[in-house]
Structures are given as C-alpha cells and as structure tokens.
Amino acid sequence: MSPFFEYYADDFHPFYEKPYHYLIEYNEAFQTMICNLLDIRPAIIHTEKYEPEVKNDFRTVIDPRHPKPDTTFIPLPYYQVFGNKHGFISNLSIVDLLFNMGPESILFL
C-alpha cells in the first residue's frame, strides 16, 4: 500500500532470493543499493583489524535493548500509510521512508 513500493520492488527482490554466506555481505550489498537509490555516495572505510578501543567509537551508540533518547535528533514527520490511524511513527527504517516518500526521501535525511 506504500506509494513507491512497486517502483522499488524490483530493486529489493534479489535480497529475498540470493543467498549470502556472511551477514556483512548482505548488509553491504543492501547498504550500497539504498545509497544508490537515494543518490548518495558516503565514504565508507573498513577497519583492517579489530581494535577494542578507538577514538570516535560509535558501536554502542545505538542499542535497541536499551534505547537512549537523542535530544539532538528531531525526526521530520513524513507520509506513512497508516499515519492517519496510528500517527507518525519515527525511527522505523530507511525502507519505510523510501517506500513512502520515494525520491523525496533524501530531503528527510
């Protein structure tokens, strides 16, 4: 029922069929596809080895088991299919934003 679902469905289809040996392969392919659809080119640099303590370590910033409020982040409401029934629900996923707002998604990021 999302306005742009059919527009992007073919882009997402391979992620439900192609087997990936490692989760990181799936994540990187999915990330690349999302960035391409949004027409953004982030500079992604992978570490060469595990370093338990590094400057600017953001691994524990997001913890779904213990969410911490981010007072600096104010999500902009956008159209959602059931928004009139449930109100705007923030922090769903980039896929929700993309399927509901299409090419205008970049304006909300």
CSV table of N, CA and C in Angstrom, one decimal:
chain,number,residue,atom,x,y,z
A,1,MET,N,0.8,-1.2,0.0
A,1,MET,CA,0.0,0.0,0.0
A,1,MET,C,0.9,1.3,0.0
A,2,SER,N,2.1,1.1,0.2
A,2,SER,CA,3.0,2.3,0.1
A,2,SER,C,3.1,2.8,-1.3
A,3,PRO,N,3.1,4.1,-1.4
A,3,PRO,CA,3.0,4.7,-2.8
A,3,PRO,C,4.2,4.3,-3.7
A,4,PHE,N,5.4,4.1,-3.2
A,4,PHE,CA,6.5,3.8,-4.0
A,4,PHE,C,7.0,2.3,-4.0
A,5,PHE,N,6.2,1.5,-3.3
A,5,PHE,CA,6.6,0.1,-3.2
A,5,PHE,C,6.8,-0.6,-4.6
A,6,GLU,N,5.9,-0.4,-5.5
A,6,GLU,CA,6.0,-1.0,-6.8
A,6,GLU,C,7.2,-0.4,-7.6
A,7,TYR,N,7.5,0.8,-7.4
A,7,TYR,CA,8.6,1.5,-8.0
A,7,TYR,C,9.9,0.9,-7.6
A,8,TYR,N,10.1,0.5,-6.4
A,8,TYR,CA,11.3,0.0,-5.9
A,8,TYR,C,11.3,-1.6,-5.7
A,9,ALA,N,10.2,-2.2,-5.9
A,9,ALA,CA,10.1,-3.7,-5.6
A,9,ALA,C,11.2,-4.5,-6.3
A,10,ASP,N,11.5,-4.2,-7.5
A,10,ASP,CA,12.5,-5.0,-8.3
A,10,ASP,C,13.9,-4.8,-7.7
A,11,ASP,N,14.2,-3.6,-7.1
A,11,ASP,CA,15.5,-3.4,-6.5
A,11,ASP,C,15.7,-4.3,-5.3
A,12,PHE,N,14.6,-4.5,-4.5
A,12,PHE,CA,14.6,-5.2,-3.3
A,12,PHE,C,14.5,-6.8,-3.5
A,13,HIS,N,13.9,-7.1,-4.6
A,13,HIS,CA,13.7,-8.6,-4.8
A,13,HIS,C,14.9,-9.5,-4.7
A,14,PRO,N,16.0,-9.1,-5.2
A,14,PRO,CA,17.2,-10.0,-5.1
A,14,PRO,C,17.6,-10.3,-3.6
A,15,PHE,N,17.3,-9.4,-2.7
A,15,PHE,CA,17.7,-9.6,-1.3
A,15,PHE,C,16.8,-10.7,-0.6
A,16,TYR,N,15.8,-11.1,-1.2
A,16,TYR,CA,14.9,-12.2,-0.7
A,16,TYR,C,15.2,-13.5,-1.3
A,17,GLU,N,16.0,-13.5,-2.4
A,17,GLU,CA,16.3,-14.8,-3.1
A,17,GLU,C,17.8,-15.2,-3.1
A,18,LYS,N,18.7,-14.2,-3.3
A,18,LYS,CA,20.1,-14.6,-3.4
A,18,LYS,C,20.6,-15.0,-2.0
A,19,PRO,N,21.3,-16.1,-1.9
A,19,PRO,CA,21.9,-16.5,-0.6
A,19,PRO,C,23.2,-15.8,-0.4
A,20,TYR,N,23.4,-15.3,0.8
A,20,TYR,CA,24.6,-14.7,1.2
A,20,TYR,C,25.3,-15.6,2.3
A,21,HIS,N,26.6,-15.8,2.1
A,21,HIS,CA,27.3,-16.6,3.1
A,21,HIS,C,27.5,-15.9,4.4
A,22,TYR,N,27.8,-14.6,4.3
A,22,TYR,CA,28.0,-13.9,5.6
A,22,TYR,C,27.1,-12.7,5.6
A,23,LEU,N,26.6,-12.4,6.8
A,23,LEU,CA,25.7,-11.3,7.0
A,23,LEU,C,26.3,-9.9,6.6
A,24,ILE,N,27.6,-9.8,6.7
A,24,ILE,CA,28.2,-8.5,6.3
A,24,ILE,C,28.1,-8.3,4.8
A,25,GLU,N,28.1,-9.4,4.0
A,25,GLU,CA,28.0,-9.3,2.6
A,25,GLU,C,26.6,-8.8,2.2
A,26,TYR,N,25.6,-9.4,2.9
A,26,TYR,CA,24.2,-8.9,2.7
A,26,TYR,C,24.1,-7.5,3.1
A,27,ASN,N,24.6,-7.1,4.3
A,27,ASN,CA,24.5,-5.7,4.7
A,27,ASN,C,25.1,-4.7,3.8
A,28,GLU,N,26.3,-5.1,3.3
A,28,GLU,CA,27.0,-4.1,2.4
A,28,GLU,C,26.3,-4.0,1.1
A,29,ALA,N,25.8,-5.1,0.5
A,29,ALA,CA,25.0,-5.0,-0.7
A,29,ALA,C,23.7,-4.2,-0.5
A,30,PHE,N,23.1,-4.4,0.6
A,30,PHE,CA,21.8,-3.7,0.9
A,30,PHE,C,22.1,-2.2,1.1
A,31,GLN,N,23.2,-1.9,1.8
A,31,GLN,CA,23.6,-0.5,2.0
A,31,GLN,C,23.9,0.2,0.7
A,32,THR,N,24.6,-0.5,-0.2
A,32,THR,CA,25.0,0.0,-1.5
A,32,THR,C,23.8,0.3,-2.3
A,33,MET,N,22.8,-0.6,-2.3
A,33,MET,CA,21.6,-0.4,-3.1
A,33,MET,C,20.8,0.8,-2.5
A,34,ILE,N,20.7,0.9,-1.2
A,34,ILE,CA,19.9,2.0,-0.6
A,34,ILE,C,20.6,3.3,-1.0
A,35,CYS,N,21.9,3.4,-0.8
A,35,CYS,CA,22.7,4.6,-1.2
A,35,CYS,C,22.5,5.0,-2.6
A,36,ASN,N,22.5,4.0,-3.5
A,36,ASN,CA,22.3,4.3,-4.9
A,36,ASN,C,20.9,4.8,-5.2
A,37,LEU,N,19.9,4.2,-4.6
A,37,LEU,CA,18.5,4.7,-4.7
A,37,LEU,C,18.3,6.1,-4.2
A,38,LEU,N,19.1,6.5,-3.2
A,38,LEU,CA,19.0,7.8,-2.6
A,38,LEU,C,19.9,8.8,-3.3
A,39,ASP,N,20.8,8.2,-4.2
A,39,ASP,CA,21.8,9.0,-4.9
A,39,ASP,C,22.7,9.7,-4.0
A,40,ILE,N,23.2,8.9,-3.0
A,40,ILE,CA,24.2,9.5,-2.1
A,40,ILE,C,25.5,8.6,-2.2
A,41,ARG,N,26.6,9.1,-1.9
A,41,ARG,CA,27.9,8.4,-2.1
A,41,ARG,C,28.7,8.6,-0.8
A,42,PRO,N,28.4,7.9,0.3
A,42,PRO,CA,29.1,8.1,1.5
A,42,PRO,C,30.5,7.5,1.4
A,43,ALA,N,31.5,8.0,2.1
A,43,ALA,CA,32.8,7.5,2.1
A,43,ALA,C,32.8,6.4,3.2
A,44,ILE,N,32.9,5.2,2.8
A,44,ILE,CA,32.9,4.1,3.8
A,44,ILE,C,34.3,3.5,3.9
A,45,ILE,N,34.8,3.4,5.1
A,45,ILE,CA,36.2,2.9,5.3
A,45,ILE,C,36.1,1.8,6.3
A,46,HIS,N,36.5,0.6,5.9
A,46,HIS,CA,36.5,-0.5,6.7
A,46,HIS,C,37.8,-0.6,7.5
A,47,THR,N,37.7,-1.1,8.7
A,47,THR,CA,38.9,-1.3,9.5
A,47,THR,C,39.7,-2.6,9.0
A,48,GLU,N,41.0,-2.6,9.2
A,48,GLU,CA,41.8,-3.7,8.8
A,48,GLU,C,41.8,-4.8,9.9
A,49,LYS,N,41.6,-4.4,11.1
A,49,LYS,CA,41.6,-5.4,12.2
A,49,LYS,C,40.7,-4.9,13.4
A,50,TYR,N,40.4,-5.7,14.3
A,50,TYR,CA,39.6,-5.3,15.4
A,50,TYR,C,40.4,-4.6,16.4
A,51,GLU,N,39.9,-3.4,16.8
A,51,GLU,CA,40.6,-2.6,17.7
A,51,GLU,C,39.5,-2.3,18.8
A,52,PRO,N,39.7,-2.9,20.0
A,52,PRO,CA,38.7,-2.7,21.1
A,52,PRO,C,38.5,-1.3,21.6
A,53,GLU,N,39.5,-0.5,21.5
A,53,GLU,CA,39.4,0.9,21.9
A,53,GLU,C,39.9,1.8,20.9
A,54,VAL,N,39.0,2.6,20.3
A,54,VAL,CA,39.4,3.5,19.2
A,54,VAL,C,38.7,4.9,19.5
A,55,LYS,N,39.3,5.9,18.9
A,55,LYS,CA,38.7,7.2,19.0
A,55,LYS,C,37.4,7.2,18.2
A,56,ASN,N,36.4,7.9,18.7
A,56,ASN,CA,35.1,8.0,18.0
A,56,ASN,C,34.5,6.6,17.8
A,57,ASP,N,34.4,5.8,18.8
A,57,ASP,CA,33.8,4.5,18.8
A,57,ASP,C,32.3,4.6,19.0
A,58,PHE,N,31.6,4.4,17.9
A,58,PHE,CA,30.1,4.6,17.9
A,58,PHE,C,29.4,3.2,18.0
A,59,ARG,N,30.1,2.2,18.3
A,59,ARG,CA,29.4,0.8,18.3
A,59,ARG,C,28.3,0.7,19.3
A,60,THR,N,28.4,1.4,20.4
A,60,THR,CA,27.4,1.3,21.5
A,60,THR,C,26.4,2.4,21.5
A,61,VAL,N,26.5,3.3,20.5
A,61,VAL,CA,25.5,4.5,20.5
A,61,VAL,C,24.1,4.0,20.3
A,62,ILE,N,23.9,3.0,19.4
A,62,ILE,CA,22.5,2.5,19.2
A,62,ILE,C,22.4,1.1,19.8
A,63,ASP,N,21.5,1.0,20.8
A,63,ASP,CA,21.3,-0.3,21.4
A,63,ASP,C,19.8,-0.5,21.6
A,64,PRO,N,19.2,-1.3,20.7
A,64,PRO,CA,17.8,-1.5,20.7
A,64,PRO,C,17.2,-2.0,22.0
A,65,ARG,N,18.1,-2.7,22.8
A,65,ARG,CA,17.6,-3.3,24.0
A,65,ARG,C,17.5,-2.2,25.1
A,66,HIS,N,18.3,-1.2,25.0
A,66,HIS,CA,18.3,-0.1,26.0
A,66,HIS,C,18.4,1.2,25.2
A,67,PRO,N,17.3,1.6,24.5
A,67,PRO,CA,17.3,2.9,23.8
A,67,PRO,C,17.5,4.1,24.6
A,68,LYS,N,18.3,5.0,24.2
A,68,LYS,CA,18.6,6.2,24.9
A,68,LYS,C,18.0,7.3,24.0
A,69,PRO,N,17.4,8.3,24.7
A,69,PRO,CA,16.8,9.4,23.9
A,69,PRO,C,17.9,10.3,23.3
A,70,ASP,N,17.8,10.7,22.1
A,70,ASP,CA,18.7,11.6,21.5
A,70,ASP,C,18.1,13.0,21.3
A,71,THR,N,18.4,13.8,22.2
A,71,THR,CA,17.8,15.2,22.3
A,71,THR,C,18.2,16.0,21.1
A,72,THR,N,19.3,15.7,20.4
A,72,THR,CA,19.7,16.5,19.3
A,72,THR,C,19.0,16.1,18.0
A,73,PHE,N,18.3,14.9,18.0
A,73,PHE,CA,17.7,14.4,16.8
A,73,PHE,C,16.2,14.7,16.8
A,74,ILE,N,15.7,15.4,15.9
A,74,ILE,CA,14.2,15.7,15.8
A,74,ILE,C,13.7,15.1,14.5
A,75,PRO,N,13.1,14.0,14.4
A,75,PRO,CA,12.7,13.4,13.2
A,75,PRO,C,11.6,14.2,12.5
A,76,LEU,N,11.7,14.4,11.2
A,76,LEU,CA,10.7,15.1,10.4
A,76,LEU,C,9.6,14.2,10.1
A,77,PRO,N,8.4,14.4,10.4
A,77,PRO,CA,7.3,13.5,10.0
A,77,PRO,C,7.1,13.5,8.5
A,78,TYR,N,6.9,12.4,8.0
A,78,TYR,CA,6.6,12.2,6.5
A,78,TYR,C,5.4,11.3,6.4
A,79,TYR,N,4.8,11.2,5.2
A,79,TYR,CA,3.6,10.4,5.0
A,79,TYR,C,3.9,8.9,5.3
A,80,GLN,N,3.0,8.3,6.0
A,80,GLN,CA,3.1,6.9,6.3
A,80,GLN,C,1.7,6.3,6.0
A,81,VAL,N,1.6,5.1,5.5
A,81,VAL,CA,0.4,4.5,5.0
A,81,VAL,C,-0.7,4.6,6.1
A,82,PHE,N,-0.3,4.2,7.3
A,82,PHE,CA,-1.3,4.2,8.4
A,82,PHE,C,-1.2,5.3,9.4
A,83,GLY,N,-0.6,6.4,8.9
A,83,GLY,CA,-0.4,7.6,9.7
A,83,GLY,C,-1.7,8.2,10.3
A,84,ASN,N,-2.7,8.2,9.5
A,84,ASN,CA,-4.0,8.7,10.0
A,84,ASN,C,-4.6,7.9,11.1
A,85,LYS,N,-4.2,6.6,11.2
A,85,LYS,CA,-4.7,5.7,12.2
A,85,LYS,C,-3.9,5.6,13.4
A,86,HIS,N,-2.5,5.6,13.2
A,86,HIS,CA,-1.6,5.4,14.3
A,86,HIS,C,-0.7,6.7,14.6
A,87,GLY,N,-0.9,7.7,13.8
A,87,GLY,CA,0.0,8.8,13.9
A,87,GLY,C,1.4,8.5,13.3
A,88,PHE,N,2.3,9.5,13.3
A,88,PHE,CA,3.6,9.3,12.7
A,88,PHE,C,4.4,8.4,13.7
A,89,ILE,N,5.0,7.4,13.1
A,89,ILE,CA,5.9,6.5,13.9
A,89,ILE,C,7.3,6.8,13.4
A,90,SER,N,8.2,7.3,14.3
A,90,SER,CA,9.6,7.6,13.8
A,90,SER,C,10.5,6.4,14.0
A,91,ASN,N,11.6,6.5,13.4
A,91,ASN,CA,12.7,5.5,13.5
A,91,ASN,C,12.3,4.1,13.1
A,92,LEU,N,11.5,4.0,12.0
A,92,LEU,CA,11.1,2.7,11.5
A,92,LEU,C,12.3,2.1,10.7
A,93,SER,N,12.5,2.6,9.5
A,93,SER,CA,13.7,2.1,8.7
A,93,SER,C,13.8,3.0,7.5
A,94,ILE,N,14.9,3.0,6.9
A,94,ILE,CA,15.1,3.7,5.6
A,94,ILE,C,14.2,3.2,4.6
A,95,VAL,N,13.8,1.9,4.7
A,95,VAL,CA,12.9,1.3,3.7
A,95,VAL,C,11.5,1.9,3.8
A,96,ASP,N,11.1,2.1,5.0
A,96,ASP,CA,9.8,2.8,5.2
A,96,ASP,C,9.8,4.1,4.6
A,97,LEU,N,10.8,4.9,4.8
A,97,LEU,CA,10.9,6.2,4.3
A,97,LEU,C,10.9,6.2,2.7
A,98,LEU,N,11.7,5.3,2.2
A,98,LEU,CA,11.9,5.2,0.7
A,98,LEU,C,10.6,4.7,0.1
A,99,PHE,N,9.9,3.7,0.7
A,99,PHE,CA,8.6,3.3,0.1
A,99,PHE,C,7.5,4.3,0.2
A,100,ASN,N,7.6,5.1,1.2
A,100,ASN,CA,6.5,6.1,1.3
A,100,ASN,C,6.8,7.5,0.7
A,101,MET,N,8.1,7.9,0.6
A,101,MET,CA,8.4,9.2,0.0
A,101,MET,C,9.2,9.1,-1.3
A,102,GLY,N,9.6,8.0,-1.7
A,102,GLY,CA,10.3,7.8,-3.0
A,102,GLY,C,11.5,8.8,-3.1
A,103,PRO,N,11.7,9.4,-4.2
A,103,PRO,CA,12.8,10.3,-4.5
A,103,PRO,C,13.0,11.4,-3.5
A,104,GLU,N,11.9,11.8,-2.8
A,104,GLU,CA,11.9,12.9,-1.8
A,104,GLU,C,12.5,12.4,-0.5
A,105,SER,N,12.8,11.2,-0.4
A,105,SER,CA,13.4,10.6,0.9
A,105,SER,C,14.6,11.4,1.3
A,106,ILE,N,15.5,11.7,0.4
A,106,ILE,CA,16.7,12.4,0.7
A,106,ILE,C,16.5,13.7,1.4
A,107,LEU,N,15.4,14.3,1.2
A,107,LEU,CA,15.0,15.6,1.9
A,107,LEU,C,14.8,15.5,3.3
A,108,PHE,N,14.5,14.2,3.8
A,108,PHE,CA,14.2,14.0,5.2
A,108,PHE,C,15.4,13.5,6.0
A,109,LEU,N,16.5,13.2,5.3
A,109,LEU,CA,17.6,12.7,6.0
A,109,LEU,C,18.6,13.7,6.5
